[in-house]
Short mmCIF file of C-alpha atoms in Angstrom, two decimals:
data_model
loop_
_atom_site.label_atom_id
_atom_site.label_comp_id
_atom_site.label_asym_id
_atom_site.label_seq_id
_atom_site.Cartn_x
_atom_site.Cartn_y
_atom_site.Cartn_z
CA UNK A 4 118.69 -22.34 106.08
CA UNK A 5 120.19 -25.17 103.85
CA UNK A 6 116.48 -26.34 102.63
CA UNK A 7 115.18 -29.50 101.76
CA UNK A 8 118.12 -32.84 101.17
CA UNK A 9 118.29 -35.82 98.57
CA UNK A 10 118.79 -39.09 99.95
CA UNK A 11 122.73 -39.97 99.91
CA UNK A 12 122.12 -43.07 97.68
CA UNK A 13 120.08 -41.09 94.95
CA UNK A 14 122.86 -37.93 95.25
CA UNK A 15 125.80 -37.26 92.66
CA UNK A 16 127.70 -36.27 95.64
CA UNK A 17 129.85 -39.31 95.01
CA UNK A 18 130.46 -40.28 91.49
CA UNK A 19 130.48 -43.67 92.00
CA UNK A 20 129.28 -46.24 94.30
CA UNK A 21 131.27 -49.55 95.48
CA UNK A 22 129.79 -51.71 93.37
CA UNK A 23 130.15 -49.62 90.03
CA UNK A 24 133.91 -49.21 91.37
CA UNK A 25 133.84 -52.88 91.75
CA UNK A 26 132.32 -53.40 88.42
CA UNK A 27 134.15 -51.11 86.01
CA UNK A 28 137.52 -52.33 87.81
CA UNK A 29 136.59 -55.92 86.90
CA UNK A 30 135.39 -54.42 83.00
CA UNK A 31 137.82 -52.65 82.39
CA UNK A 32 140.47 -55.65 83.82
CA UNK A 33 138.80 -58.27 81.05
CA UNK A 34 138.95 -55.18 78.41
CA UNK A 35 143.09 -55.43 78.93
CA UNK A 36 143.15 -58.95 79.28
CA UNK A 37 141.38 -59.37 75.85
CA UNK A 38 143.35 -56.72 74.11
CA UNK A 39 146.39 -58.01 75.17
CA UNK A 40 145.78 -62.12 74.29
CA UNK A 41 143.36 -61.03 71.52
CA UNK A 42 143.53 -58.05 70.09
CA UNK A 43 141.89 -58.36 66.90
CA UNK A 44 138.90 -60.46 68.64
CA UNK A 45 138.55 -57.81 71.29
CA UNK A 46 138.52 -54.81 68.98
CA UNK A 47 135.42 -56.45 67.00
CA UNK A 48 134.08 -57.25 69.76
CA UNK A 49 134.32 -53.27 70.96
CA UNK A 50 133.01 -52.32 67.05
CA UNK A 51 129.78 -54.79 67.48
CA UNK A 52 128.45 -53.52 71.41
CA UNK A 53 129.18 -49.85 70.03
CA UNK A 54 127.58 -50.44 66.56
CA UNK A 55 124.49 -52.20 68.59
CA UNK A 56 124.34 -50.04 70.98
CA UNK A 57 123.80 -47.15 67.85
CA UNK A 58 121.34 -49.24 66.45
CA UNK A 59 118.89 -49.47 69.85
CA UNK A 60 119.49 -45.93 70.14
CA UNK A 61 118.37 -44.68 66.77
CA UNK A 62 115.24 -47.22 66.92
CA UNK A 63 114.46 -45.84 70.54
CA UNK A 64 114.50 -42.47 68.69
CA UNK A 65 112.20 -43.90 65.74
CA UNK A 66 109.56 -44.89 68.30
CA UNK A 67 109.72 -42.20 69.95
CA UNK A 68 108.82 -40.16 66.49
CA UNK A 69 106.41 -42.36 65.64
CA UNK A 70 104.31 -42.23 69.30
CA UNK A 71 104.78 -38.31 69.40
CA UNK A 72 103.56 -37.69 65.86
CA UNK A 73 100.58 -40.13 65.99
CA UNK A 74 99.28 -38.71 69.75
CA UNK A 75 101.53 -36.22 70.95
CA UNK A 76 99.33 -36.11 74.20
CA UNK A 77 100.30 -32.69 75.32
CA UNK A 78 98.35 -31.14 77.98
CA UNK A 79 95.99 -28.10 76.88
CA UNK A 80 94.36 -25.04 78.35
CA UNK A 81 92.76 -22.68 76.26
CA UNK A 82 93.62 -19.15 76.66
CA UNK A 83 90.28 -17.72 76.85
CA UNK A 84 89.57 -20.28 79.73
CA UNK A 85 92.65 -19.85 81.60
CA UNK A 86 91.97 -15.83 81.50
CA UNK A 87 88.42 -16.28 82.66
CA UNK A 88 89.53 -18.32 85.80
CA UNK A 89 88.62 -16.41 88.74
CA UNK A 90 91.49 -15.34 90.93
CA UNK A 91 90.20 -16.69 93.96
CA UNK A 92 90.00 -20.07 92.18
CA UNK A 93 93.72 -20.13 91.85
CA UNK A 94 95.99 -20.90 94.80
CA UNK A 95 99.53 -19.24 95.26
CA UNK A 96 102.31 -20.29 93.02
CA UNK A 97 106.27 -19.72 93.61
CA UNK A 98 108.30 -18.51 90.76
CA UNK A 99 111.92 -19.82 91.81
CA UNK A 100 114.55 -18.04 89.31
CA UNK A 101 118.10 -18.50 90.00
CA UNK A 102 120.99 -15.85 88.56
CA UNK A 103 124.35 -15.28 89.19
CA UNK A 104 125.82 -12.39 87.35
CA UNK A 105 123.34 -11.54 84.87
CA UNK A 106 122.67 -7.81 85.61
CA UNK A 107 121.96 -7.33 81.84
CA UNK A 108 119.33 -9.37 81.37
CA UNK A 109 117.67 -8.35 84.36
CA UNK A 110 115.68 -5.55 82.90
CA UNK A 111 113.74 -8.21 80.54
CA UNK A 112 113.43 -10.70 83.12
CA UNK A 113 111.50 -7.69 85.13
CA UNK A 114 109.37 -7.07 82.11
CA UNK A 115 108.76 -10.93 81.30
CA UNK A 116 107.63 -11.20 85.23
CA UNK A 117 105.03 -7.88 85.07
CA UNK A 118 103.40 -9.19 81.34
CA UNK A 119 102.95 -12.51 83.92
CA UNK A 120 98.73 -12.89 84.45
CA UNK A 121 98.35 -13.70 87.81
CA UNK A 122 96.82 -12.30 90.63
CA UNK A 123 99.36 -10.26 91.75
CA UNK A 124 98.22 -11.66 95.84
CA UNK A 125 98.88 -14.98 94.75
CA UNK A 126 101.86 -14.37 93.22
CA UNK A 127 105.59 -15.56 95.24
CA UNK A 128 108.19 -14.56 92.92
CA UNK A 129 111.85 -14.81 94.53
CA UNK A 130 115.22 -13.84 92.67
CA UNK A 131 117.83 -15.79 94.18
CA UNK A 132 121.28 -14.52 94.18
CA UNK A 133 124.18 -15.75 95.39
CA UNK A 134 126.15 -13.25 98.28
CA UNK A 135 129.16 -12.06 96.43
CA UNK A 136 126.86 -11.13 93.17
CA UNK A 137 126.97 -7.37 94.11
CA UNK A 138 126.24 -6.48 90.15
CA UNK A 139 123.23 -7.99 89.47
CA UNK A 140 121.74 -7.05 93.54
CA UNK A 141 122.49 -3.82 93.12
CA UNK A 142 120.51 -3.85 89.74
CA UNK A 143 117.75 -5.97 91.02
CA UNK A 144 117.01 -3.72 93.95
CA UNK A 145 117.75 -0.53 91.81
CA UNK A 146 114.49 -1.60 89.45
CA UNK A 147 112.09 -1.52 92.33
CA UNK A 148 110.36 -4.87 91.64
CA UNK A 149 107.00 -5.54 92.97
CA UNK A 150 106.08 -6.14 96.04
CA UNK A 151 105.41 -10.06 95.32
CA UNK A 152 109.21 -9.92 94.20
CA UNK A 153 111.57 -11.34 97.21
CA UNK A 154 115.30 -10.84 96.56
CA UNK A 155 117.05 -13.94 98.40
CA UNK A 156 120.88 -13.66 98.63
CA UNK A 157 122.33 -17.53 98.63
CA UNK A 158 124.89 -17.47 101.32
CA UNK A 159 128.54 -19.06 100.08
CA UNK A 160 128.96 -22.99 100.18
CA UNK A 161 130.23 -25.81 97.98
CA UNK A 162 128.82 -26.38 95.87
CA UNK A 163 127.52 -23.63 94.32
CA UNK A 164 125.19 -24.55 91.52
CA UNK A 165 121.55 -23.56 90.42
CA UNK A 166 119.91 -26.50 92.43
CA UNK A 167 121.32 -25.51 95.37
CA UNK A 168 120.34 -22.01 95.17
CA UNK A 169 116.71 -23.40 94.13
CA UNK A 170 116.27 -25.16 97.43
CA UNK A 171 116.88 -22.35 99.06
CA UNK A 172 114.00 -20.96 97.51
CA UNK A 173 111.88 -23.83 98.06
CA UNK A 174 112.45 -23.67 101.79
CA UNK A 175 111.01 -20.30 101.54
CA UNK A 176 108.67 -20.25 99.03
CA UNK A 177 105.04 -19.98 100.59
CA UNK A 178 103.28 -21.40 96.93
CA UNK A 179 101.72 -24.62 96.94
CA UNK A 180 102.86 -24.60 93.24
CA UNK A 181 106.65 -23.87 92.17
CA UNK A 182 107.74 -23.51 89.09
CA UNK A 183 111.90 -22.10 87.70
CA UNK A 184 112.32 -19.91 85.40
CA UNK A 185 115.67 -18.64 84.48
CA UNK A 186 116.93 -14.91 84.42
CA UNK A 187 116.58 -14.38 80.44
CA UNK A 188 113.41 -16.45 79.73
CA UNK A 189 110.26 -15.37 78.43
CA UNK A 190 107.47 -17.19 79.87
CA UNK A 191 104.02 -17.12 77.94
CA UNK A 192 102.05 -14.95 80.07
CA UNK A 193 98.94 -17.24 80.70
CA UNK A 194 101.52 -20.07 81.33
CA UNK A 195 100.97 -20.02 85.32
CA UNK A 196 97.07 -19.80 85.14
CA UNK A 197 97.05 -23.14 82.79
CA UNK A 198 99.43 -24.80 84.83
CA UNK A 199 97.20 -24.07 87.87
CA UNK A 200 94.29 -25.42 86.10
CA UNK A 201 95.64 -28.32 84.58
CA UNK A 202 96.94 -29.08 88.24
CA UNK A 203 93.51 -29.13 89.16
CA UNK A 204 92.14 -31.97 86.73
CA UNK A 205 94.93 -34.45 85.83
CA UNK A 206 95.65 -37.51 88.27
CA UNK A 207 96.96 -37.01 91.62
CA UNK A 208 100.30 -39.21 90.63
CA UNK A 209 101.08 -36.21 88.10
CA UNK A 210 102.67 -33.95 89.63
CA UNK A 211 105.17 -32.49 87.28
CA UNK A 212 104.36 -30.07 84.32
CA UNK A 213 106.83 -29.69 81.76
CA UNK A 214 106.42 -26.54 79.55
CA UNK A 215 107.84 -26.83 76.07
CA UNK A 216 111.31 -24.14 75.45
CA UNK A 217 112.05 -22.34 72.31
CA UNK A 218 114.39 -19.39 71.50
CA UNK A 219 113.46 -15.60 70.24
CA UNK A 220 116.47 -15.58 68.53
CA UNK A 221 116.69 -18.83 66.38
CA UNK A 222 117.64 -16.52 63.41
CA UNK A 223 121.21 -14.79 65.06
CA UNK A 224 123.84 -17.58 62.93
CA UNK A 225 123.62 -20.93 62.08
CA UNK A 226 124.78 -22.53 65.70
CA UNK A 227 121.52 -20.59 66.94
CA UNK A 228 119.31 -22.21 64.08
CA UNK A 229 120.68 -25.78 65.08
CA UNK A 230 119.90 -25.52 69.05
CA UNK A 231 116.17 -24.08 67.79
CA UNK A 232 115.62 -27.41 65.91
CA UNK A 233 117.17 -29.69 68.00
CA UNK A 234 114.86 -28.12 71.16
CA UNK A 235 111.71 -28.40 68.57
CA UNK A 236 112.94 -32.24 68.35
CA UNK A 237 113.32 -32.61 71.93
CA UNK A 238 109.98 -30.92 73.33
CA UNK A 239 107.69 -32.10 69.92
CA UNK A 240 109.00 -35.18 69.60
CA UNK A 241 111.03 -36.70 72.17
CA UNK A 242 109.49 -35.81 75.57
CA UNK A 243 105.89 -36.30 73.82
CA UNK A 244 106.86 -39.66 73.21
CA UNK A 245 108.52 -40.28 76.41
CA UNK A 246 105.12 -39.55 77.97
CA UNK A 247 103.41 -42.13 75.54
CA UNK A 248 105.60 -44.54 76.76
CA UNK A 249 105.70 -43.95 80.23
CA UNK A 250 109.38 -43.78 80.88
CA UNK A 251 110.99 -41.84 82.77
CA UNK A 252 111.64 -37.52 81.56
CA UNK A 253 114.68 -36.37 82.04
CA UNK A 254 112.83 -32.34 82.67
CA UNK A 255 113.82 -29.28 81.01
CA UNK A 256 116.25 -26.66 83.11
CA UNK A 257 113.13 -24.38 83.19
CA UNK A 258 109.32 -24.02 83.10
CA UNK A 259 108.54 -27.37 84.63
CA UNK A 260 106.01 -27.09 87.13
CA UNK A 261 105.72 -28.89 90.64
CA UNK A 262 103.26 -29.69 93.59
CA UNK A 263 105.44 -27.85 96.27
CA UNK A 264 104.65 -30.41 98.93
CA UNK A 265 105.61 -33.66 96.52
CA UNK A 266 109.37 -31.84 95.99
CA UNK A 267 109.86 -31.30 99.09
CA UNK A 268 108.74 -34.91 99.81
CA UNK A 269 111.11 -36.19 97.16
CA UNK A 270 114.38 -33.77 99.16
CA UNK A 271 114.29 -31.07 96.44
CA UNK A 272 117.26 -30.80 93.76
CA UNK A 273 120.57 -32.65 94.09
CA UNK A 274 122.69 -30.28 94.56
CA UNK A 275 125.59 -32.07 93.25
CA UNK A 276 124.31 -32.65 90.03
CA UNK A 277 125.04 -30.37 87.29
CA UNK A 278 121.26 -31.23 85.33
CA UNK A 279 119.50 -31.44 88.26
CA UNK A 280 116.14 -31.46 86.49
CA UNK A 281 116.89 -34.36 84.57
CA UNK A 282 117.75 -36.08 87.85
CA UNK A 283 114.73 -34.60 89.18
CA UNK A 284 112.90 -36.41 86.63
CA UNK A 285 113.75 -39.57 86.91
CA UNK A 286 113.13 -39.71 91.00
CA UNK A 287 109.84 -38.25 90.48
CA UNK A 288 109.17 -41.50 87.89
CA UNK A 289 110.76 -43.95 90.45
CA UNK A 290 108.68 -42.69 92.94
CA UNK A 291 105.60 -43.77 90.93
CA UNK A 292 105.18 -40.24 90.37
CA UNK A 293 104.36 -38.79 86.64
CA UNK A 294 105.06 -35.54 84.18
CA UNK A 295 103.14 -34.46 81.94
CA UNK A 296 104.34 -31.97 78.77
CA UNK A 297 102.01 -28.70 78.99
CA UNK A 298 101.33 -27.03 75.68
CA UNK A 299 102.36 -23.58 76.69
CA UNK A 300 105.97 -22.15 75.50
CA UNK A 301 109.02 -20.03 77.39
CA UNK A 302 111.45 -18.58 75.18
CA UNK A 303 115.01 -18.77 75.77
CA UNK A 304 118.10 -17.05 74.45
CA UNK A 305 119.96 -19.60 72.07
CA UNK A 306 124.11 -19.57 72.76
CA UNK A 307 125.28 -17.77 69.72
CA UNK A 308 128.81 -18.10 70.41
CA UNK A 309 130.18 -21.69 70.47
CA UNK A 310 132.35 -21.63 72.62
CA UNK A 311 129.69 -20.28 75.38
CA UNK A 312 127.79 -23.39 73.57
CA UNK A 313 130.54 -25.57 74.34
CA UNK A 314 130.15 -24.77 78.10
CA UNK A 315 126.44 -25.36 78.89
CA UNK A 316 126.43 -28.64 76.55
CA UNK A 317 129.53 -29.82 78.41
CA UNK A 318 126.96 -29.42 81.39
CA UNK A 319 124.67 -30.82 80.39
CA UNK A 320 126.29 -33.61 79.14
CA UNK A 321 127.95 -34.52 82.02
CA UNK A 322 124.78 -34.09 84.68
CA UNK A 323 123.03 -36.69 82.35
CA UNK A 324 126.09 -38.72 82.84
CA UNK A 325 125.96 -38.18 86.67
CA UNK A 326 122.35 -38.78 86.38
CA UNK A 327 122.93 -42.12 84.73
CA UNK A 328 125.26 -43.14 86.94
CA UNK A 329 123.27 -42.43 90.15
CA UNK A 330 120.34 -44.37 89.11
CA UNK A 331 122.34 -47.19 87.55
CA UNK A 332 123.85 -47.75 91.36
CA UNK A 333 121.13 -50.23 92.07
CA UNK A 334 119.75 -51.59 89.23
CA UNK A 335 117.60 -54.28 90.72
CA UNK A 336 115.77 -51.73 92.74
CA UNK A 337 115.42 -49.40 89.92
CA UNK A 338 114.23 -52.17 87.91
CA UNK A 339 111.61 -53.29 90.28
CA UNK A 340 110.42 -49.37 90.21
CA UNK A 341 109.91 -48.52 86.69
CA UNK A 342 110.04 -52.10 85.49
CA UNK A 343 113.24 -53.55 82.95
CA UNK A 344 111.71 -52.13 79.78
CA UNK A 345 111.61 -48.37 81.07
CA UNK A 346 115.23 -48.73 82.71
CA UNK A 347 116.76 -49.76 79.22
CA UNK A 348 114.75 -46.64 77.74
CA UNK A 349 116.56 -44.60 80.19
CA UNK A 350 120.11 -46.21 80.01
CA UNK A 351 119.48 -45.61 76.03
CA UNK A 352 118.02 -41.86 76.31
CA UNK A 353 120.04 -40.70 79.05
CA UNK A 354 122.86 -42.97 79.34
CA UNK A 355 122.82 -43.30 75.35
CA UNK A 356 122.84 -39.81 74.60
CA UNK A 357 126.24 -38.09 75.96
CA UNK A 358 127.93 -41.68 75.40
CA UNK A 359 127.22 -42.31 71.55
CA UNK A 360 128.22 -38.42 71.17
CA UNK A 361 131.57 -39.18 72.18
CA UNK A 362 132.32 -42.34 70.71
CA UNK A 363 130.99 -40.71 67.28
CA UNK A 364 134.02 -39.69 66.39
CA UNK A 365 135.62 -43.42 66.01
CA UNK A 366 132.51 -44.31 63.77
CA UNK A 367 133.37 -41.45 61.79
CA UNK A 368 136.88 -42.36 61.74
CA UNK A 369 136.05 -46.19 60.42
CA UNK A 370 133.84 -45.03 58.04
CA UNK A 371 136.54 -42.78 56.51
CA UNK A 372 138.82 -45.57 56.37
CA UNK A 373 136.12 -47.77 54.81
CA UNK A 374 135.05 -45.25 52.15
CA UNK A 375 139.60 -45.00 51.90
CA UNK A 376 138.72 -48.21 49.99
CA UNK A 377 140.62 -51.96 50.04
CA UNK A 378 142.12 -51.42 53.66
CA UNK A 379 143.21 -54.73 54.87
CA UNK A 380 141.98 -53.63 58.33
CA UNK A 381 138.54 -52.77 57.54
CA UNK A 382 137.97 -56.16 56.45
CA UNK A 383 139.03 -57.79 59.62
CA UNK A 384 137.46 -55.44 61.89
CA UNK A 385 134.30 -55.76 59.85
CA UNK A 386 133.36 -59.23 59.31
CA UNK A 387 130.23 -59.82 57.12
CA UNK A 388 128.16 -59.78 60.23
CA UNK A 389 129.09 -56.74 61.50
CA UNK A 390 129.36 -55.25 57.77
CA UNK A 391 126.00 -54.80 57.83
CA UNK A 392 124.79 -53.49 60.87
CA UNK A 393 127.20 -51.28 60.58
CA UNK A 394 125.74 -50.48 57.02
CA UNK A 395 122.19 -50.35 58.58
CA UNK A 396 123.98 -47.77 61.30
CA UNK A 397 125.58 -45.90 58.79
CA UNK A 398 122.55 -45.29 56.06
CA UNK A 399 119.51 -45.59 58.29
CA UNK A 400 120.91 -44.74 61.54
CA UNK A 401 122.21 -41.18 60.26
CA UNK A 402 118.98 -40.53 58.44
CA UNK A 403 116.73 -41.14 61.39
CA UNK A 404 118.59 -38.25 63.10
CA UNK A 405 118.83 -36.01 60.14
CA UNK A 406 114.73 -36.93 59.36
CA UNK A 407 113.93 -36.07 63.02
CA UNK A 408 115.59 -33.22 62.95
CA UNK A 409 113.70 -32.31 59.31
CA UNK A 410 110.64 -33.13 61.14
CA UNK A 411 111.18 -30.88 63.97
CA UNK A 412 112.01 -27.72 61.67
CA UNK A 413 109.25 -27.87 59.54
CA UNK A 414 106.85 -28.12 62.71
CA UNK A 415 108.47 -24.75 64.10
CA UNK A 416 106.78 -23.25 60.76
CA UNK A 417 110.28 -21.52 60.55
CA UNK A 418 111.10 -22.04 56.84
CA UNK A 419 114.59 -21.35 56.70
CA UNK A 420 115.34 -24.00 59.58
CA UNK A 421 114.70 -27.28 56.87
CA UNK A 422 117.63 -26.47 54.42
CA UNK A 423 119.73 -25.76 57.86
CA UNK A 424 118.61 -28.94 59.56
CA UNK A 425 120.06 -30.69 56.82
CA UNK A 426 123.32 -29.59 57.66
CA UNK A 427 122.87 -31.17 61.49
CA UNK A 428 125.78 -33.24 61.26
CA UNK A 429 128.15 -30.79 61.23
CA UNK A 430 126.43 -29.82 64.29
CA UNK A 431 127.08 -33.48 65.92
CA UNK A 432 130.87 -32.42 65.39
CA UNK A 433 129.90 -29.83 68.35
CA UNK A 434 128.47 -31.98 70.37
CA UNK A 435 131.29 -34.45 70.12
CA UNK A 436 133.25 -31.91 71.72
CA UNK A 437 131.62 -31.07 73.94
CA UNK A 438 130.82 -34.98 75.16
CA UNK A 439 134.24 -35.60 75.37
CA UNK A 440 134.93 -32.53 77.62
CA UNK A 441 131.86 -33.77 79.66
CA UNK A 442 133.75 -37.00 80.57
CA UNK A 443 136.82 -34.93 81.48
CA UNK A 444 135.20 -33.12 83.66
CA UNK A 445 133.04 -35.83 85.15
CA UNK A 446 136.52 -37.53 86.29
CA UNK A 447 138.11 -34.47 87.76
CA UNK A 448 135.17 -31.64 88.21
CA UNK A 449 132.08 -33.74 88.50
CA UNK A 450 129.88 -30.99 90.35
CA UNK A 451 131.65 -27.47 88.79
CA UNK A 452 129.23 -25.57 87.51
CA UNK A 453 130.55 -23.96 84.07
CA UNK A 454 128.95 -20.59 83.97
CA UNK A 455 126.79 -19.90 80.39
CA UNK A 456 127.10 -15.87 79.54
CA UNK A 457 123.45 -15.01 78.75
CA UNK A 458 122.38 -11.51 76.97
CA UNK A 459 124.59 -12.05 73.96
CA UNK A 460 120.92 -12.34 72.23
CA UNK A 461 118.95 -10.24 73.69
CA UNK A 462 116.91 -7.40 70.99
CA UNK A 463 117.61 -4.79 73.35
CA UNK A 464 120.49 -4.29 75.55
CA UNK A 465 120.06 -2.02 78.77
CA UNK A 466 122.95 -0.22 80.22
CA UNK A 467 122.76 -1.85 83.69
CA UNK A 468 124.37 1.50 85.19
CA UNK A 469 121.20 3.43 84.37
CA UNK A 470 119.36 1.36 86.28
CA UNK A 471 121.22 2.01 89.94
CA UNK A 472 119.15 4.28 92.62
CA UNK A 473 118.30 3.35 96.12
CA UNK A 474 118.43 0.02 97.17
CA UNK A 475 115.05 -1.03 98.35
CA UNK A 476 116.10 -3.13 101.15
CA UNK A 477 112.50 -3.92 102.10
CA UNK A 478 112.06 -6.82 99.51
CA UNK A 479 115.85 -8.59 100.35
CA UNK A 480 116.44 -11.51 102.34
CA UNK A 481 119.64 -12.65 103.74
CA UNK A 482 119.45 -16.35 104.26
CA UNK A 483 121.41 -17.35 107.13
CA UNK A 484 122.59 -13.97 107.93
#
């Protein structure tokens, strides 16, 4: 069963399309010729589009801070009301979660999925698991899940990434609501009940929920501190405003919520693209479809180890790249779908993003040999012009990010992340990185999926051996064998 299909045009199966080809050929052909009968003229001209560029990004990011903080417009449901909601009321909802050697966090994704309160009748929960992950099957059918808890084994094929695993599940799941969750979160309980509700009273062109993320264990080292504020900024602040605008939301990995018969209208996931849900988002928008951000929070585990970091923000860095160049193919029709204000919003927020974090590092760079003091260079590359938006880049553009990043720790009410959001630059050194290994892998491993190692938070490690007894072979599904 190979489930539900993108349209070729709107898939990152192929990185780029004929005319892009044609158009970065003929770019990067004036780029030489410039250089080479120019070279002084074309490397100001390279400073200015990279310096403007920085400057539409950071106001982009002011606006966005300014719309979130004055109406965040996040979507509500009391607790007491979404626990008095009579279970008949509430129709059956999927829980997709995708794993792939993760047998150690299996015992608290069990225990996250039983504190769930749903009727247990209208509850579809499937693990999927890819064939060859023995560990973490033999574990999952060990625990003796419940009965509303369908073990899927993904059978092998290229390639193999979380979206294609998830439309596996969505070919099977029997909810008229889906949602993903991923092996180690921690889902507030109530989180399916508001979603259910909320489904029930916003306009019939929303048919997304996005559920804000945060980590249980912001407080393990400093990189773990940094990826707690920067998700604060990105689910307070920038999706919020996002929303307000009505541009197009690049989702969340997890906890976004769907109308199961509008996804499988739309073809599902890409299965090509490494951030599938930001992908997701954006055909959902062009569509004339909308998200909305619910106020209800999953916990995550925070990478703790940079290097893991390194891995899943190379990911993600280079789906939004593949994302950005899918949706750039045809930017007349794109345009006439979401209009030429929101597709500059997204070729600044998702575009913008993994670009300006690897060309940060030549800013840097310049600025070094500008604060070096009376370099002959500096004062041709910089003429008085371009000396001060590059001073307006340099003072206000740096403390936008640094403020919004302020802003977002103090609004976890997590004292000790202020001081350390201070320090964020050092964290953009990270990200750097991990852009620039993004763009190598774009060119020559656009759809490998670099595994993240999850459990190296968790409070309470389980000795996955304990857990091994009879499989019960009632609740797995072989699909397509």
């Amino acid at each position: 069963m190979s489930g539900a299909q993108v349209p070729d045009q709107l898939s990152a199966r192929d990185r780029l399309s004929l005319g892009q080809r044609i158009t970065f050929s003929a770019t990067a052909a004036i780029v030489i010729a410039a250089f080479a009968f120019a070279p002084m003229a074309a490397m100001v001209g390279v400073i200015a589009i990279i310096s403007l560029l920085y400057l539409a990004v950071f106001a982009e990011r002011l606006v966005l801070l300014h719309r979130a903080l004055r109406d965040p417009g996040l979507l509500s449901i009391a607790p007491e009301r979404a626990r008095a909601e009579p279970g008949e009321n509430l129709p059956v909802y999927t829980v997709l979660i995708p794993a792939y050697r993760e047998p150690e966090v299996l015992p608290h994704l069990l225990t996250a999925i039983a504190d769930i309160e749903y009727p247990p009748d209208r509850l579809d929960v499937i693990l999927l698991l890819e064939e060859d992950d023995d560990e973490t099957y033999a574990a999952a059918v060990a625990a003796d899940p419940p009965d509303y808890l369908r073990i899927v084994r993904v059978p092998y094929s290229e390639p193999r990434t979380k979206p294609k695993a998830c439309n596996v599940g969505l070919a099977l799941a029997r909810g008229d609501l889906v949602t993903i969750f991923d092996a180690e979160d921690r889902p507030d309980p109530l989180q399916l009940r508001q979603a259910a509700i909320a489904f029930r009273e916003v306009p019939a062109n929303v048919v997304c929920l996005q559920a804000k993320l945060a980590y249980f264990n912001h407080d393990q080292n400093l990189l773990t501190s940094w990826f707690t504020t920067e998700y604060a900024m990105w689910f307070d602040q920038m999706l919020p405003g996002l929303v307000r605008q009505d541009a197009p939301i690049p989702l969340g990995g997890t906890s976004n919520h769907f109308r199961a018969d509008v996804l499988r209208e739309l073809g599902g996931w890409d299965p090509f693209n490494v951030t599938e849900d930001a992908d997701l988002g954006v055909r959902l928008h062009r569509r004339g479809y909308r998200t909305l951000v619910l106020d209800s929070v999953t916990l995550e585990e925070a990478n703790s180890d940079a290097i893991n970091w390194l891995k899943q923000r190379s990911r993600w860095y280079k789906g939004y790249l593949q994302t950005w160049l899918v949706h750039s193919r045809q930017p007349v029709a794109i345009c006439r779908e979401i209009g030429v204000l929101g597709f500059l919003r997204f070729n600044l927020f998702v575009g913008g993003t993994p670009l300006l974090a690897v060309l940060n590092p030549l800013l840097w760079a310049l600025t070094l040999m500008w604060f070096a003091g009376n370099l002959p260079i500096i004062e041709r590359l910089f003429p008085t012009w371009l000396y001060f938006i590059g001073l307006v880049c340099l003072l206000l553009g740096n403390f936008t990010f640094v403020y919004c990043n302020v802003v977002a720790a103090r609004a976890t009410g997590i004292g000790r992340l202020v001081p350390q959001a201070v320090l964020s630059p050092a964290y953009w050194l990270l990200m750097s990185l991990a852009a620039s290994k993004a763009l190598l892998q774009l060119v020559i491993a656009p759809s490998y999926w670099e595994k993240t190692t999850h459990g190296l938070g968790a409070a309470d490690p389980v000795d996955v051996d304990e857990l091994v007894s009879e499989p019960a072979a009632r609740k797995v599904s072989h699909v397509g064998g």
